[in-house]
JSON list of C-alpha atoms in Angstrom, two decimals:
[
{"chain": "A", "resi": 25, "resn": "UNK", "atom": "CA", "xyz": [96.19, 79.20, 117.61]},
{"chain": "A", "resi": 26, "resn": "UNK", "atom": "CA", "xyz": [96.82, 81.38, 120.72]},
{"chain": "A", "resi": 27, "resn": "UNK", "atom": "CA", "xyz": [95.39, 84.14, 122.81]},
{"chain": "A", "resi": 28, "resn": "UNK", "atom": "CA", "xyz": [95.93, 87.78, 122.84]},
{"chain": "A", "resi": 29, "resn": "UNK", "atom": "CA", "xyz": [96.66, 89.76, 126.62]},
{"chain": "A", "resi": 30, "resn": "UNK", "atom": "CA", "xyz": [96.68, 93.41, 127.16]},
{"chain": "A", "resi": 31, "resn": "UNK", "atom": "CA", "xyz": [97.61, 94.73, 130.19]},
{"chain": "A", "resi": 32, "resn": "UNK", "atom": "CA", "xyz": [97.37, 98.30, 131.11]},
{"chain": "A", "resi": 33, "resn": "UNK", "atom": "CA", "xyz": [98.01, 99.13, 134.90]},
{"chain": "A", "resi": 34, "resn": "UNK", "atom": "CA", "xyz": [100.48, 101.51, 136.88]},
{"chain": "A", "resi": 35, "resn": "UNK", "atom": "CA", "xyz": [103.67, 99.84, 137.47]},
{"chain": "A", "resi": 36, "resn": "UNK", "atom": "CA", "xyz": [104.82, 99.27, 141.31]},
{"chain": "A", "resi": 37, "resn": "UNK", "atom": "CA", "xyz": [108.31, 101.08, 140.95]},
{"chain": "A", "resi": 38, "resn": "UNK", "atom": "CA", "xyz": [109.78, 103.72, 139.70]},
{"chain": "A", "resi": 39, "resn": "UNK", "atom": "CA", "xyz": [111.97, 103.55, 136.74]},
{"chain": "A", "resi": 40, "resn": "UNK", "atom": "CA", "xyz": [115.24, 105.09, 135.15]},
{"chain": "A", "resi": 41, "resn": "UNK", "atom": "CA", "xyz": [114.50, 104.64, 131.40]},
{"chain": "A", "resi": 42, "resn": "UNK", "atom": "CA", "xyz": [112.51, 103.41, 128.67]},
{"chain": "A", "resi": 43, "resn": "UNK", "atom": "CA", "xyz": [114.50, 100.29, 128.23]},
{"chain": "A", "resi": 44, "resn": "UNK", "atom": "CA", "xyz": [113.98, 99.46, 132.52]},
{"chain": "A", "resi": 45, "resn": "UNK", "atom": "CA", "xyz": [110.37, 100.29, 131.86]},
{"chain": "A", "resi": 46, "resn": "UNK", "atom": "CA", "xyz": [109.97, 97.76, 129.80]},
{"chain": "A", "resi": 47, "resn": "UNK", "atom": "CA", "xyz": [111.96, 95.27, 131.76]},
{"chain": "A", "resi": 48, "resn": "UNK", "atom": "CA", "xyz": [109.70, 95.91, 134.63]},
{"chain": "A", "resi": 49, "resn": "UNK", "atom": "CA", "xyz": [106.34, 95.76, 132.32]},
{"chain": "A", "resi": 50, "resn": "UNK", "atom": "CA", "xyz": [107.32, 91.85, 131.25]},
{"chain": "A", "resi": 51, "resn": "UNK", "atom": "CA", "xyz": [107.91, 91.08, 134.56]},
{"chain": "A", "resi": 52, "resn": "UNK", "atom": "CA", "xyz": [104.85, 92.14, 135.67]},
{"chain": "A", "resi": 53, "resn": "UNK", "atom": "CA", "xyz": [102.92, 90.56, 132.97]},
{"chain": "A", "resi": 54, "resn": "UNK", "atom": "CA", "xyz": [104.89, 87.30, 132.96]},
{"chain": "A", "resi": 55, "resn": "UNK", "atom": "CA", "xyz": [102.82, 85.15, 135.52]},
{"chain": "A", "resi": 56, "resn": "UNK", "atom": "CA", "xyz": [100.02, 85.82, 133.46]},
{"chain": "A", "resi": 57, "resn": "UNK", "atom": "CA", "xyz": [101.75, 85.05, 130.26]},
{"chain": "A", "resi": 58, "resn": "UNK", "atom": "CA", "xyz": [102.87, 81.50, 131.86]},
{"chain": "A", "resi": 59, "resn": "UNK", "atom": "CA", "xyz": [99.43, 81.03, 133.02]},
{"chain": "A", "resi": 60, "resn": "UNK", "atom": "CA", "xyz": [97.92, 81.71, 129.63]},
{"chain": "A", "resi": 61, "resn": "UNK", "atom": "CA", "xyz": [100.39, 79.41, 128.31]},
{"chain": "A", "resi": 62, "resn": "UNK", "atom": "CA", "xyz": [100.07, 76.65, 130.70]},
{"chain": "A", "resi": 63, "resn": "UNK", "atom": "CA", "xyz": [96.10, 76.92, 130.27]},
{"chain": "A", "resi": 64, "resn": "UNK", "atom": "CA", "xyz": [96.36, 76.32, 126.48]},
{"chain": "A", "resi": 65, "resn": "UNK", "atom": "CA", "xyz": [98.81, 73.26, 126.56]},
{"chain": "A", "resi": 66, "resn": "UNK", "atom": "CA", "xyz": [96.40, 71.85, 129.26]},
{"chain": "A", "resi": 67, "resn": "UNK", "atom": "CA", "xyz": [93.46, 72.43, 127.00]},
{"chain": "A", "resi": 68, "resn": "UNK", "atom": "CA", "xyz": [95.27, 70.19, 124.61]},
{"chain": "A", "resi": 69, "resn": "UNK", "atom": "CA", "xyz": [96.47, 72.90, 122.07]},
{"chain": "A", "resi": 70, "resn": "UNK", "atom": "CA", "xyz": [99.73, 72.37, 120.81]},
{"chain": "A", "resi": 71, "resn": "UNK", "atom": "CA", "xyz": [101.34, 75.77, 121.87]},
{"chain": "A", "resi": 72, "resn": "UNK", "atom": "CA", "xyz": [105.46, 75.47, 122.03]},
{"chain": "A", "resi": 73, "resn": "UNK", "atom": "CA", "xyz": [105.66, 79.22, 123.47]},
{"chain": "A", "resi": 74, "resn": "UNK", "atom": "CA", "xyz": [104.19, 82.09, 124.70]},
{"chain": "A", "resi": 75, "resn": "UNK", "atom": "CA", "xyz": [105.27, 85.15, 122.24]},
{"chain": "A", "resi": 76, "resn": "UNK", "atom": "CA", "xyz": [105.96, 88.72, 123.66]},
{"chain": "A", "resi": 77, "resn": "UNK", "atom": "CA", "xyz": [106.27, 91.41, 121.29]},
{"chain": "A", "resi": 78, "resn": "UNK", "atom": "CA", "xyz": [108.86, 94.18, 121.82]},
{"chain": "A", "resi": 79, "resn": "UNK", "atom": "CA", "xyz": [109.36, 97.46, 120.16]},
{"chain": "A", "resi": 80, "resn": "UNK", "atom": "CA", "xyz": [112.61, 98.36, 122.55]},
{"chain": "A", "resi": 81, "resn": "UNK", "atom": "CA", "xyz": [115.69, 96.88, 121.26]},
{"chain": "A", "resi": 82, "resn": "UNK", "atom": "CA", "xyz": [117.43, 97.50, 124.30]},
{"chain": "A", "resi": 83, "resn": "UNK", "atom": "CA", "xyz": [115.07, 95.81, 126.34]},
{"chain": "A", "resi": 84, "resn": "UNK", "atom": "CA", "xyz": [114.88, 92.94, 123.92]},
{"chain": "A", "resi": 85, "resn": "UNK", "atom": "CA", "xyz": [118.75, 92.35, 124.16]},
{"chain": "A", "resi": 86, "resn": "UNK", "atom": "CA", "xyz": [118.50, 92.58, 128.24]},
{"chain": "A", "resi": 87, "resn": "UNK", "atom": "CA", "xyz": [115.56, 90.31, 128.08]},
{"chain": "A", "resi": 88, "resn": "UNK", "atom": "CA", "xyz": [117.24, 87.35, 125.74]},
{"chain": "A", "resi": 89, "resn": "UNK", "atom": "CA", "xyz": [120.83, 87.91, 127.18]},
{"chain": "A", "resi": 90, "resn": "UNK", "atom": "CA", "xyz": [120.41, 88.68, 130.83]},
{"chain": "A", "resi": 91, "resn": "UNK", "atom": "CA", "xyz": [122.88, 90.42, 132.68]},
{"chain": "A", "resi": 92, "resn": "UNK", "atom": "CA", "xyz": [125.47, 89.88, 129.96]},
{"chain": "A", "resi": 93, "resn": "UNK", "atom": "CA", "xyz": [123.63, 92.74, 127.85]},
{"chain": "A", "resi": 94, "resn": "UNK", "atom": "CA", "xyz": [124.26, 95.40, 130.62]},
{"chain": "A", "resi": 95, "resn": "UNK", "atom": "CA", "xyz": [125.98, 98.32, 130.41]},
{"chain": "A", "resi": 96, "resn": "UNK", "atom": "CA", "xyz": [127.05, 101.71, 132.76]},
{"chain": "A", "resi": 97, "resn": "UNK", "atom": "CA", "xyz": [123.56, 102.46, 132.01]},
{"chain": "A", "resi": 98, "resn": "UNK", "atom": "CA", "xyz": [121.19, 99.57, 132.79]},
{"chain": "A", "resi": 99, "resn": "UNK", "atom": "CA", "xyz": [123.81, 97.87, 135.53]},
{"chain": "A", "resi": 100, "resn": "UNK", "atom": "CA", "xyz": [121.11, 99.28, 138.30]},
{"chain": "A", "resi": 101, "resn": "UNK", "atom": "CA", "xyz": [118.41, 97.08, 137.27]},
{"chain": "A", "resi": 102, "resn": "UNK", "atom": "CA", "xyz": [117.56, 94.43, 139.65]},
{"chain": "A", "resi": 103, "resn": "UNK", "atom": "CA", "xyz": [118.45, 90.93, 139.05]},
{"chain": "A", "resi": 104, "resn": "UNK", "atom": "CA", "xyz": [114.45, 90.01, 139.50]},
{"chain": "A", "resi": 105, "resn": "UNK", "atom": "CA", "xyz": [113.67, 91.35, 136.64]},
{"chain": "A", "resi": 106, "resn": "UNK", "atom": "CA", "xyz": [115.87, 89.02, 134.43]},
{"chain": "A", "resi": 107, "resn": "UNK", "atom": "CA", "xyz": [113.21, 86.07, 135.45]},
{"chain": "A", "resi": 108, "resn": "UNK", "atom": "CA", "xyz": [112.07, 86.37, 131.47]},
{"chain": "A", "resi": 109, "resn": "UNK", "atom": "CA", "xyz": [115.69, 85.35, 130.87]},
{"chain": "A", "resi": 110, "resn": "UNK", "atom": "CA", "xyz": [114.98, 82.04, 132.55]},
{"chain": "A", "resi": 111, "resn": "UNK", "atom": "CA", "xyz": [112.00, 81.55, 130.77]},
{"chain": "A", "resi": 112, "resn": "UNK", "atom": "CA", "xyz": [113.38, 82.17, 127.26]},
{"chain": "A", "resi": 113, "resn": "UNK", "atom": "CA", "xyz": [116.17, 79.64, 128.31]},
{"chain": "A", "resi": 114, "resn": "UNK", "atom": "CA", "xyz": [113.75, 77.00, 129.17]},
{"chain": "A", "resi": 115, "resn": "UNK", "atom": "CA", "xyz": [111.76, 77.73, 125.49]},
{"chain": "A", "resi": 116, "resn": "UNK", "atom": "CA", "xyz": [108.46, 78.63, 127.52]},
{"chain": "A", "resi": 117, "resn": "UNK", "atom": "CA", "xyz": [108.75, 82.64, 125.99]},
{"chain": "A", "resi": 118, "resn": "UNK", "atom": "CA", "xyz": [109.74, 83.71, 123.21]},
{"chain": "A", "resi": 119, "resn": "UNK", "atom": "CA", "xyz": [110.46, 87.52, 122.62]},
{"chain": "A", "resi": 120, "resn": "UNK", "atom": "CA", "xyz": [110.15, 89.16, 119.01]},
{"chain": "A", "resi": 121, "resn": "UNK", "atom": "CA", "xyz": [110.89, 92.54, 117.47]},
{"chain": "A", "resi": 122, "resn": "UNK", "atom": "CA", "xyz": [107.64, 94.70, 116.33]},
{"chain": "A", "resi": 123, "resn": "UNK", "atom": "CA", "xyz": [107.92, 98.15, 115.07]},
{"chain": "A", "resi": 124, "resn": "UNK", "atom": "CA", "xyz": [106.46, 100.91, 117.30]},
{"chain": "A", "resi": 125, "resn": "UNK", "atom": "CA", "xyz": [103.97, 101.54, 114.14]},
{"chain": "A", "resi": 126, "resn": "UNK", "atom": "CA", "xyz": [102.77, 98.00, 114.55]},
{"chain": "A", "resi": 127, "resn": "UNK", "atom": "CA", "xyz": [102.20, 97.93, 118.07]},
{"chain": "A", "resi": 128, "resn": "UNK", "atom": "CA", "xyz": [98.37, 97.80, 118.26]},
{"chain": "A", "resi": 129, "resn": "UNK", "atom": "CA", "xyz": [97.84, 97.67, 121.87]},
{"chain": "A", "resi": 130, "resn": "UNK", "atom": "CA", "xyz": [99.64, 101.20, 122.10]},
{"chain": "A", "resi": 131, "resn": "UNK", "atom": "CA", "xyz": [96.08, 102.45, 121.61]},
{"chain": "A", "resi": 132, "resn": "UNK", "atom": "CA", "xyz": [95.29, 102.04, 124.95]},
{"chain": "A", "resi": 133, "resn": "UNK", "atom": "CA", "xyz": [98.07, 103.81, 126.29]},
{"chain": "A", "resi": 134, "resn": "UNK", "atom": "CA", "xyz": [99.01, 106.47, 123.39]},
{"chain": "A", "resi": 135, "resn": "UNK", "atom": "CA", "xyz": [97.17, 108.73, 121.31]},
{"chain": "A", "resi": 136, "resn": "UNK", "atom": "CA", "xyz": [96.75, 107.89, 117.73]},
{"chain": "A", "resi": 137, "resn": "UNK", "atom": "CA", "xyz": [95.02, 109.82, 114.99]},
{"chain": "A", "resi": 138, "resn": "UNK", "atom": "CA", "xyz": [94.60, 109.27, 111.26]},
{"chain": "A", "resi": 139, "resn": "UNK", "atom": "CA", "xyz": [95.67, 106.19, 109.23]},
{"chain": "A", "resi": 140, "resn": "UNK", "atom": "CA", "xyz": [97.85, 104.93, 112.41]},
{"chain": "A", "resi": 141, "resn": "UNK", "atom": "CA", "xyz": [94.49, 104.71, 114.33]},
{"chain": "A", "resi": 142, "resn": "UNK", "atom": "CA", "xyz": [92.47, 103.55, 111.87]},
{"chain": "A", "resi": 143, "resn": "UNK", "atom": "CA", "xyz": [94.89, 100.73, 111.09]},
{"chain": "A", "resi": 144, "resn": "UNK", "atom": "CA", "xyz": [95.06, 99.76, 114.47]},
{"chain": "A", "resi": 145, "resn": "UNK", "atom": "CA", "xyz": [91.09, 100.04, 115.42]},
{"chain": "A", "resi": 146, "resn": "UNK", "atom": "CA", "xyz": [90.92, 97.80, 112.49]},
{"chain": "A", "resi": 147, "resn": "UNK", "atom": "CA", "xyz": [93.30, 95.12, 114.11]},
{"chain": "A", "resi": 148, "resn": "UNK", "atom": "CA", "xyz": [91.59, 95.27, 117.64]},
{"chain": "A", "resi": 149, "resn": "UNK", "atom": "CA", "xyz": [88.19, 95.29, 116.29]},
{"chain": "A", "resi": 150, "resn": "UNK", "atom": "CA", "xyz": [88.37, 93.05, 113.11]},
{"chain": "A", "resi": 151, "resn": "UNK", "atom": "CA", "xyz": [86.79, 95.62, 111.05]},
{"chain": "A", "resi": 152, "resn": "UNK", "atom": "CA", "xyz": [88.16, 97.48, 107.81]},
{"chain": "A", "resi": 153, "resn": "UNK", "atom": "CA", "xyz": [90.36, 100.41, 107.73]},
{"chain": "A", "resi": 154, "resn": "UNK", "atom": "CA", "xyz": [88.06, 102.37, 105.76]},
{"chain": "A", "resi": 155, "resn": "UNK", "atom": "CA", "xyz": [85.24, 101.48, 108.38]},
{"chain": "A", "resi": 156, "resn": "UNK", "atom": "CA", "xyz": [83.02, 104.69, 108.18]},
{"chain": "A", "resi": 157, "resn": "UNK", "atom": "CA", "xyz": [83.50, 107.29, 111.16]},
{"chain": "A", "resi": 158, "resn": "UNK", "atom": "CA", "xyz": [79.93, 107.46, 112.56]},
{"chain": "A", "resi": 159, "resn": "UNK", "atom": "CA", "xyz": [80.22, 111.44, 113.28]},
{"chain": "A", "resi": 160, "resn": "UNK", "atom": "CA", "xyz": [80.33, 111.43, 109.32]},
{"chain": "A", "resi": 161, "resn": "UNK", "atom": "CA", "xyz": [77.61, 109.71, 108.36]},
{"chain": "A", "resi": 162, "resn": "UNK", "atom": "CA", "xyz": [74.10, 110.96, 106.61]},
{"chain": "A", "resi": 163, "resn": "UNK", "atom": "CA", "xyz": [71.61, 111.82, 109.07]},
{"chain": "A", "resi": 164, "resn": "UNK", "atom": "CA", "xyz": [69.74, 108.08, 109.61]},
{"chain": "A", "resi": 165, "resn": "UNK", "atom": "CA", "xyz": [72.37, 106.18, 108.19]},
{"chain": "A", "resi": 166, "resn": "UNK", "atom": "CA", "xyz": [74.82, 103.72, 110.44]},
{"chain": "A", "resi": 167, "resn": "UNK", "atom": "CA", "xyz": [77.67, 102.41, 110.29]},
{"chain": "A", "resi": 168, "resn": "UNK", "atom": "CA", "xyz": [75.85, 98.82, 109.75]},
{"chain": "A", "resi": 169, "resn": "UNK", "atom": "CA", "xyz": [74.00, 100.00, 106.86]},
{"chain": "A", "resi": 170, "resn": "UNK", "atom": "CA", "xyz": [77.09, 101.19, 105.05]},
{"chain": "A", "resi": 171, "resn": "UNK", "atom": "CA", "xyz": [78.90, 97.65, 105.93]},
{"chain": "A", "resi": 172, "resn": "UNK", "atom": "CA", "xyz": [76.01, 95.85, 104.26]},
{"chain": "A", "resi": 173, "resn": "UNK", "atom": "CA", "xyz": [76.27, 97.57, 101.10]}
]
């Protein structure tokens, strides 16, 4: 049980590293993530916490451990971006590692081709990876006709 939420918007601040960018991105999305969690709980669904997937190990460490994981390269990050740590400690949010190749939402922001694109498309649309390319079909043939075969 759960919901999938994708956000794609311009960040309001400039960042100095991909780690900081990921941390700011989670901070920007956390309000919507928590609202979704509270909404599902209010509907009677047994959802214990919201799960956020990350592919950046340094961002995961900062989100889970807060300032304790800061190094010389991340000590400039403002404290307000560590709100996620409080929610993790309260058990409302869980951060999980996911490999970059398995982050299917990246299709919205990164150019993907070939099998990576087909894999992500199948996750998003719920279609088989071998779903035919409309441009490669014979004249008069549609993808729906192929799916019925």
